Short mmCIF file of C-alpha atoms and ligand atoms in Angstrom, two decimals:
data_model
loop_
_atom_site.label_atom_id
_atom_site.label_comp_id
_atom_site.label_asym_id
_atom_site.label_seq_id
_atom_site.Cartn_x
_atom_site.Cartn_y
_atom_site.Cartn_z
CA MET Z 1314 -11.54 16.22 -2.50
CA THR Z 1315 -11.04 13.07 -0.49
CA ASP Z 1316 -8.35 10.70 -1.62
CA ARG Z 1317 -10.26 7.53 -2.37
CA PRO Z 1318 -8.14 4.46 -2.95
CA THR Z 1319 -8.22 2.91 -6.40
CA PRO Z 1320 -10.89 0.21 -6.64
CA VAL Z 1321 -9.61 -3.30 -7.28
CA VAL Z 1322 -12.25 -3.74 -9.98
CA ARG Z 1323 -13.84 -0.90 -11.89
CA VAL Z 1324 -16.56 -1.54 -14.44
CA SER Z 1325 -17.55 1.46 -16.50
CA ASN Z 1326 -20.57 1.69 -18.80
CA LEU Z 1327 -20.16 -1.97 -19.75
CA ARG Z 1328 -22.20 -3.21 -22.69
CA LYS Z 1329 -22.61 -6.69 -24.04
CA THR Z 1330 -25.03 -8.11 -26.57
CA TYR Z 1331 -25.48 -11.66 -27.82
CA HIS Z 1332 -26.81 -11.71 -31.39
CA GLY Z 1333 -29.01 -8.71 -30.78
CA THR Z 1334 -30.00 -9.62 -27.20
CA THR Z 1335 -28.76 -6.99 -24.76
CA ALA Z 1336 -27.22 -8.77 -21.78
CA LEU Z 1337 -25.49 -5.75 -20.22
CA ASP Z 1338 -26.83 -2.29 -20.86
CA GLY Z 1339 -24.32 0.16 -19.42
CA VAL Z 1340 -23.20 -1.31 -16.10
CA ASP Z 1341 -21.05 0.70 -13.68
CA LEU Z 1342 -19.55 -1.01 -10.65
CA ASP Z 1343 -16.59 -0.28 -8.38
CA VAL Z 1344 -15.32 -2.88 -5.94
CA ALA Z 1345 -12.91 -1.73 -3.27
CA GLU Z 1346 -10.03 -3.66 -1.76
CA GLY Z 1347 -11.35 -6.29 0.65
CA GLU Z 1348 -14.96 -5.60 -0.25
CA VAL Z 1349 -17.47 -8.42 -0.72
CA VAL Z 1350 -20.10 -7.50 -3.30
CA VAL Z 1351 -23.06 -9.77 -3.93
CA ILE Z 1352 -24.95 -9.52 -7.20
CA LEU Z 1353 -28.64 -10.40 -7.10
CA GLY Z 1354 -31.37 -10.27 -9.68
CA PRO Z 1355 -33.92 -12.30 -11.59
CA SER Z 1356 -32.91 -14.91 -14.15
CA GLY Z 1357 -31.56 -13.38 -17.34
CA SER Z 1358 -30.70 -10.04 -15.73
CA GLY Z 1359 -27.04 -10.27 -16.80
CA LYS Z 1360 -25.34 -11.41 -13.57
CA SER Z 1361 -23.32 -14.22 -15.15
CA THR Z 1362 -22.50 -12.09 -18.15
CA LEU Z 1363 -21.11 -9.41 -15.84
CA VAL Z 1364 -18.73 -11.71 -13.96
CA ARG Z 1365 -17.78 -13.52 -17.17
CA CYS Z 1366 -16.91 -10.19 -18.78
CA ILE Z 1367 -14.81 -9.21 -15.77
CA ASP Z 1368 -12.98 -12.55 -16.05
CA GLN Z 1369 -12.42 -11.88 -19.76
CA LEU Z 1370 -14.41 -14.92 -20.82
CA GLU Z 1371 -16.63 -12.77 -23.04
CA GLU Z 1372 -15.76 -10.08 -25.54
CA ILE Z 1373 -17.33 -6.81 -24.51
CA ASP Z 1374 -19.17 -4.50 -26.90
CA GLY Z 1375 -18.64 -1.24 -25.07
CA GLY Z 1376 -17.36 0.38 -21.91
CA ALA Z 1377 -14.32 -0.71 -19.97
CA ILE Z 1378 -13.17 -2.94 -17.13
CA TYR Z 1379 -10.13 -2.17 -14.99
CA LEU Z 1380 -8.24 -4.33 -12.54
CA ASP Z 1381 -6.13 -2.22 -10.20
CA ASP Z 1382 -6.41 0.62 -12.70
CA GLU Z 1383 -5.19 -1.51 -15.60
CA LEU Z 1384 -7.53 -1.69 -18.57
CA LEU Z 1385 -8.49 -5.31 -19.25
CA GLY Z 1386 -8.56 -6.81 -22.74
CA PHE Z 1387 -7.45 -3.71 -24.61
CA ALA Z 1388 -4.55 -1.31 -24.86
CA HIS Z 1389 -4.20 2.19 -26.26
CA ARG Z 1390 -2.02 2.04 -29.34
CA HIS Z 1391 -1.51 4.73 -31.99
CA GLY Z 1392 -4.38 6.71 -30.55
CA ALA Z 1393 -6.87 3.84 -30.71
CA LEU Z 1394 -7.99 0.98 -28.49
CA ARG Z 1395 -6.76 -2.38 -29.73
CA PRO Z 1396 -7.58 -5.81 -28.34
CA LEU Z 1397 -4.74 -7.48 -26.46
CA THR Z 1398 -3.28 -10.76 -27.71
CA ASP Z 1399 -4.56 -14.00 -26.17
CA GLU Z 1400 -1.34 -14.27 -24.20
CA GLN Z 1401 -1.70 -10.77 -22.78
CA VAL Z 1402 -5.30 -11.48 -21.83
CA ALA Z 1403 -4.24 -14.75 -20.19
CA ARG Z 1404 -1.69 -12.80 -18.15
CA GLN Z 1405 -4.37 -10.41 -16.92
CA ARG Z 1406 -6.74 -13.28 -16.12
CA ARG Z 1407 -4.13 -14.86 -13.87
CA ARG Z 1408 -4.75 -12.11 -11.34
CA MET Z 1409 -8.35 -13.18 -10.93
CA GLY Z 1410 -9.92 -16.37 -9.58
CA MET Z 1411 -13.25 -17.70 -10.75
CA VAL Z 1412 -15.51 -20.32 -9.20
CA PHE Z 1413 -18.17 -21.69 -11.52
CA GLN Z 1414 -21.49 -23.35 -10.87
CA GLN Z 1415 -20.20 -26.65 -12.27
CA PHE Z 1416 -16.86 -26.78 -10.39
CA ASN Z 1417 -14.89 -27.46 -13.64
CA LEU Z 1418 -12.23 -29.63 -11.99
CA PHE Z 1419 -10.06 -31.81 -14.24
CA PRO Z 1420 -11.49 -35.31 -13.70
CA HIS Z 1421 -8.25 -37.18 -14.43
CA TRP Z 1422 -6.20 -35.14 -11.97
CA THR Z 1423 -6.02 -35.60 -8.22
CA VAL Z 1424 -7.31 -32.88 -5.92
CA LEU Z 1425 -3.72 -31.84 -5.21
CA ARG Z 1426 -2.86 -31.50 -8.90
CA ASN Z 1427 -6.08 -29.60 -9.56
CA ILE Z 1428 -5.13 -27.07 -6.91
CA THR Z 1429 -1.42 -26.78 -7.65
CA ASP Z 1430 -1.22 -27.00 -11.43
CA ALA Z 1431 -1.85 -23.35 -12.28
CA ALA Z 1432 0.29 -22.16 -9.38
CA VAL Z 1433 3.25 -24.20 -10.69
CA ALA Z 1434 2.76 -24.11 -14.46
CA VAL Z 1435 1.50 -20.56 -14.82
CA HIS Z 1436 2.62 -18.65 -11.75
CA GLY Z 1437 6.03 -20.30 -11.48
CA MET Z 1438 5.62 -21.39 -7.86
CA SER Z 1439 7.90 -24.25 -6.84
CA ARG Z 1440 6.17 -27.61 -6.65
CA GLN Z 1441 7.01 -27.84 -2.97
CA ASP Z 1442 5.59 -24.41 -2.10
CA ALA Z 1443 2.47 -25.08 -4.16
CA LYS Z 1444 1.95 -28.39 -2.38
CA ALA Z 1445 2.37 -26.80 1.05
CA ARG Z 1446 -0.09 -24.06 0.13
CA ALA Z 1447 -2.57 -26.60 -1.25
CA GLU Z 1448 -2.39 -28.56 1.99
CA THR Z 1449 -3.08 -25.42 4.03
CA LEU Z 1450 -6.00 -24.56 1.77
CA LEU Z 1451 -7.43 -28.09 1.94
CA GLN Z 1452 -7.34 -27.76 5.69
CA LYS Z 1453 -9.17 -24.43 5.44
CA VAL Z 1454 -11.92 -25.83 3.21
CA GLY Z 1455 -12.33 -28.81 5.53
CA LEU Z 1456 -10.80 -31.49 3.28
CA PRO Z 1457 -7.39 -32.19 4.82
CA ASP Z 1458 -7.35 -35.84 3.78
CA LYS Z 1459 -8.50 -35.51 0.16
CA ALA Z 1460 -5.27 -34.44 -1.58
CA GLY Z 1461 -4.92 -37.79 -3.33
CA ALA Z 1462 -8.57 -38.24 -4.24
CA TYR Z 1463 -10.02 -37.78 -7.72
CA PRO Z 1464 -13.00 -35.48 -8.28
CA ARG Z 1465 -15.38 -38.39 -9.00
CA GLN Z 1466 -14.66 -39.72 -5.50
CA LEU Z 1467 -15.97 -36.51 -3.93
CA SER Z 1468 -19.46 -35.15 -3.35
CA GLY Z 1469 -20.54 -32.04 -5.23
CA GLY Z 1470 -20.00 -29.92 -2.14
CA GLN Z 1471 -16.51 -31.33 -1.68
CA GLN Z 1472 -15.67 -30.75 -5.35
CA GLN Z 1473 -16.80 -27.17 -5.09
CA ARG Z 1474 -14.65 -26.66 -2.00
CA VAL Z 1475 -11.67 -27.98 -3.99
CA ALA Z 1476 -12.56 -25.57 -6.81
CA ILE Z 1477 -12.54 -22.73 -4.28
CA ALA Z 1478 -9.14 -23.84 -2.94
CA ARG Z 1479 -7.86 -23.91 -6.54
CA ALA Z 1480 -9.15 -20.41 -7.23
CA VAL Z 1481 -7.46 -19.07 -4.10
CA ALA Z 1482 -4.18 -20.95 -4.58
CA THR Z 1483 -2.78 -18.37 -6.95
CA ARG Z 1484 -3.53 -15.48 -4.59
CA PRO Z 1485 -5.93 -13.61 -6.88
CA ARG Z 1486 -6.62 -9.90 -6.50
CA VAL Z 1487 -10.31 -10.65 -6.83
CA LEU Z 1488 -12.33 -13.82 -6.55
CA LEU Z 1489 -15.43 -14.16 -8.73
CA PHE Z 1490 -18.23 -16.60 -8.00
CA ASP Z 1491 -21.10 -17.43 -10.35
CA GLU Z 1492 -23.81 -19.21 -8.35
CA PRO Z 1493 -21.34 -21.50 -6.61
CA THR Z 1494 -24.04 -23.53 -4.86
CA SER Z 1495 -26.85 -23.78 -7.38
CA ALA Z 1496 -25.70 -27.13 -8.81
CA LEU Z 1497 -25.55 -28.71 -5.34
CA ASP Z 1498 -28.04 -30.85 -3.47
CA PRO Z 1499 -29.64 -28.69 -0.77
CA GLU Z 1500 -27.90 -30.48 2.09
CA LEU Z 1501 -24.48 -29.65 0.58
CA VAL Z 1502 -25.08 -25.94 0.10
CA ASP Z 1503 -24.17 -24.79 3.61
CA GLU Z 1504 -20.75 -26.40 3.70
CA VAL Z 1505 -19.77 -24.44 0.59
CA LEU Z 1506 -21.35 -21.18 1.77
CA ASN Z 1507 -19.48 -21.50 5.06
CA VAL Z 1508 -16.16 -21.82 3.23
CA ILE Z 1509 -16.98 -18.68 1.23
CA LYS Z 1510 -17.92 -16.85 4.43
CA ASP Z 1511 -14.58 -17.80 6.00
CA LEU Z 1512 -12.76 -16.53 2.93
CA ALA Z 1513 -14.65 -13.27 3.01
CA ARG Z 1514 -13.40 -12.69 6.55
CA THR Z 1515 -9.77 -12.97 5.37
CA GLY Z 1516 -10.09 -9.69 3.50
CA LEU Z 1517 -10.17 -11.12 0.00
CA THR Z 1518 -11.97 -8.94 -2.53
CA MET Z 1519 -14.95 -10.87 -3.84
CA ILE Z 1520 -17.81 -10.54 -6.31
CA VAL Z 1521 -20.45 -13.20 -5.72
CA VAL Z 1522 -23.46 -13.97 -7.89
CA THR Z 1523 -25.95 -15.95 -5.85
CA HIS Z 1524 -29.62 -16.62 -5.24
CA GLU Z 1525 -28.92 -17.44 -1.58
CA MET Z 1526 -30.39 -14.37 0.06
CA GLU Z 1527 -29.67 -15.24 3.68
CA PHE Z 1528 -26.05 -15.86 2.74
CA ALA Z 1529 -25.95 -12.54 0.86
CA ARG Z 1530 -27.18 -10.82 3.96
CA GLN Z 1531 -24.52 -12.40 6.10
CA VAL Z 1532 -21.51 -12.14 3.82
CA ALA Z 1533 -21.94 -9.05 1.65
CA ASP Z 1534 -20.65 -5.59 2.42
CA ARG Z 1535 -22.73 -4.32 -0.45
CA CYS Z 1536 -25.48 -5.78 -2.61
CA VAL Z 1537 -26.14 -4.95 -6.24
CA PHE Z 1538 -29.53 -5.64 -7.82
CA MET Z 1539 -29.65 -6.13 -11.59
CA VAL Z 1540 -32.63 -6.23 -13.92
CA GLY Z 1541 -32.50 -6.31 -17.72
CA GLY Z 1542 -28.75 -5.80 -17.94
CA LYS Z 1543 -28.76 -2.72 -15.71
CA VAL Z 1544 -27.89 -2.07 -12.08
CA VAL Z 1545 -31.24 -0.97 -10.72
CA GLU Z 1546 -30.20 -0.47 -7.11
CA GLN Z 1547 -27.17 -1.00 -4.89
CA ASN Z 1548 -26.52 -0.30 -1.27
CA ILE Z 1549 -24.69 -1.44 1.82
CA THR Z 1550 -26.23 -4.75 2.78
CA GLU Z 1551 -28.37 -3.73 5.72
CA GLU Z 1552 -29.93 -0.80 3.88
CA PHE Z 1553 -30.42 -2.92 0.79
CA PHE Z 1554 -32.55 -5.44 2.66
CA GLU Z 1555 -34.18 -3.15 5.20
CA ARG Z 1556 -34.89 -0.12 3.04
CA PRO Z 1557 -35.12 -1.06 -0.63
CA GLN Z 1558 -35.68 2.10 -2.68
CA THR Z 1559 -37.15 0.80 -5.91
CA GLU Z 1560 -40.45 -0.96 -6.31
CA ARG Z 1561 -38.68 -3.63 -8.35
CA LEU Z 1562 -36.32 -4.55 -5.52
CA GLN Z 1563 -39.12 -4.42 -2.96
CA ARG Z 1564 -41.03 -7.00 -5.02
CA PHE Z 1565 -37.95 -9.16 -5.46
CA LEU Z 1566 -37.27 -9.19 -1.71
CA THR Z 1567 -40.90 -9.81 -0.84
CA ARG Z 1568 -41.04 -12.83 -3.14
CA PHE Z 1569 -37.99 -14.18 -1.40
CA THR Z 1570 -39.41 -13.62 2.09
CA GLN Z 1571 -42.63 -15.35 1.08
CA SER Z 1572 -40.87 -18.37 -0.41
CA GLN Z 1573 -38.78 -18.54 2.73
CA SER Z 1574 -41.80 -18.66 4.99
CA VAL Z 1575 -43.37 -21.31 2.76
CA ASN Z 1576 -40.19 -23.35 3.17
CA ARG Z 1577 -40.26 -22.83 6.91
CA GLU Z 1578 -43.86 -23.99 7.05
CA ARG Z 1579 -43.03 -27.05 4.96
CA GLN Z 1580 -40.19 -27.85 7.31
CA LEU Z 1581 -42.43 -27.51 10.37
CA VAL Z 1582 -44.98 -29.82 8.73
CA ARG Z 1583 -42.23 -32.33 7.94
CA GLU Z 1584 -40.94 -32.20 11.49
CA ALA Z 1585 -44.44 -32.66 12.89
CA GLN Z 1586 -45.02 -35.79 10.82
N1 ATP H 2516 -24.04 -17.32 -24.77
C1 ATP H 2516 -25.17 -16.65 -24.92
N2 ATP H 2516 -25.78 -16.55 -26.14
C2 ATP H 2516 -26.91 -15.85 -26.29
N3 ATP H 2516 -27.53 -15.17 -25.30
C3 ATP H 2516 -26.98 -15.22 -24.09
C4 ATP H 2516 -25.79 -15.96 -23.82
N4 ATP H 2516 -25.48 -15.83 -22.52
C5 ATP H 2516 -26.44 -15.05 -21.98
N5 ATP H 2516 -27.34 -14.68 -22.92
C6 ATP H 2516 -28.51 -13.81 -22.70
O1 ATP H 2516 -28.07 -12.65 -22.00
C7 ATP H 2516 -28.99 -12.29 -20.98
C8 ATP H 2516 -28.29 -12.30 -19.62
O2 ATP H 2516 -27.94 -13.63 -19.31
P1 ATP H 2516 -27.14 -14.07 -18.00
O3 ATP H 2516 -26.79 -15.50 -18.18
O4 ATP H 2516 -26.03 -13.11 -17.78
O5 ATP H 2516 -28.25 -13.86 -16.89
P2 ATP H 2516 -28.20 -14.26 -15.34
O6 ATP H 2516 -28.61 -13.05 -14.58
O7 ATP H 2516 -26.90 -14.87 -15.02
O8 ATP H 2516 -29.39 -15.34 -15.23
P3 ATP H 2516 -29.52 -16.65 -14.27
O9 ATP H 2516 -29.95 -16.15 -12.91
O10 ATP H 2516 -30.59 -17.45 -14.94
O11 ATP H 2516 -28.19 -17.34 -14.26
C9 ATP H 2516 -30.15 -13.26 -21.10
O12 ATP H 2516 -31.13 -12.67 -21.90
C10 ATP H 2516 -29.54 -14.45 -21.79
O13 ATP H 2516 -30.51 -15.16 -22.53
MG1 MG H 2517 -26.34 -16.79 -14.38
#
């Protein structure tokens, strides 16, 4: 038997229902150290629910999630599984970073405070170290002169780049993204995707939900296709796009290629006018 390293994230037979609606119907997923996994699928297929469950924002109804082999949300006690206390869950969540569609920055805090607060208040980093790290990160996300700005003074793309810097500031074991660019105006999407691409190259373990297929192709080591709360197909990225195995994924990819060529045509028409 080969000695495979422990995955950073392991999802096993995960189930989640909302008032009788099945959102996740037995999902298995392993994410290795440094791996970038992109989750694709039609609307309502359970992508957000999956990353929200991993980040412990939802109570799960069955199965298990592990971070570095540690069971999340529950502990074995007296021969049974018991939910952890809120404080214990909060401690586990600190080892993950999450970037939401809507940025979720604190509007009354400066960019610097948004990035450093958790590092100082929760992770016990000195204010000075946190500030130095925030400055490095602001440089990395292309906003070196925005430390003193407030979120309302920034564009959506800039706010999202700050949110990414905040998520990375605490050195998470895994970074989760739920459609990080879908709330942005089209011209701001690329600047955020480029920051995520740069991060991916640093070896950070990432799980990214996105509808940006070209980006998925460029950034992902592996793509996972979900439909109806199940993983229907997954593969290393090139195989996933070049040789889809299921009819469902073939249709999904074809629709995307068609809409892309329509967009290209529209652009050519615009340019010709
Ligand atoms: N808070 C909720 N209450 C009730 N039902 C929910 C809730 N959140 C999600 N669902 C349902 O669970 C299923 C999966 O939803 P989810 O948001 O995970 O899909 P998604 O793949 O992220 O879709 P999208 O691409 O539109 O973001 C859907 O049927 C959805 O209606
Ligand atoms: Mg979603």
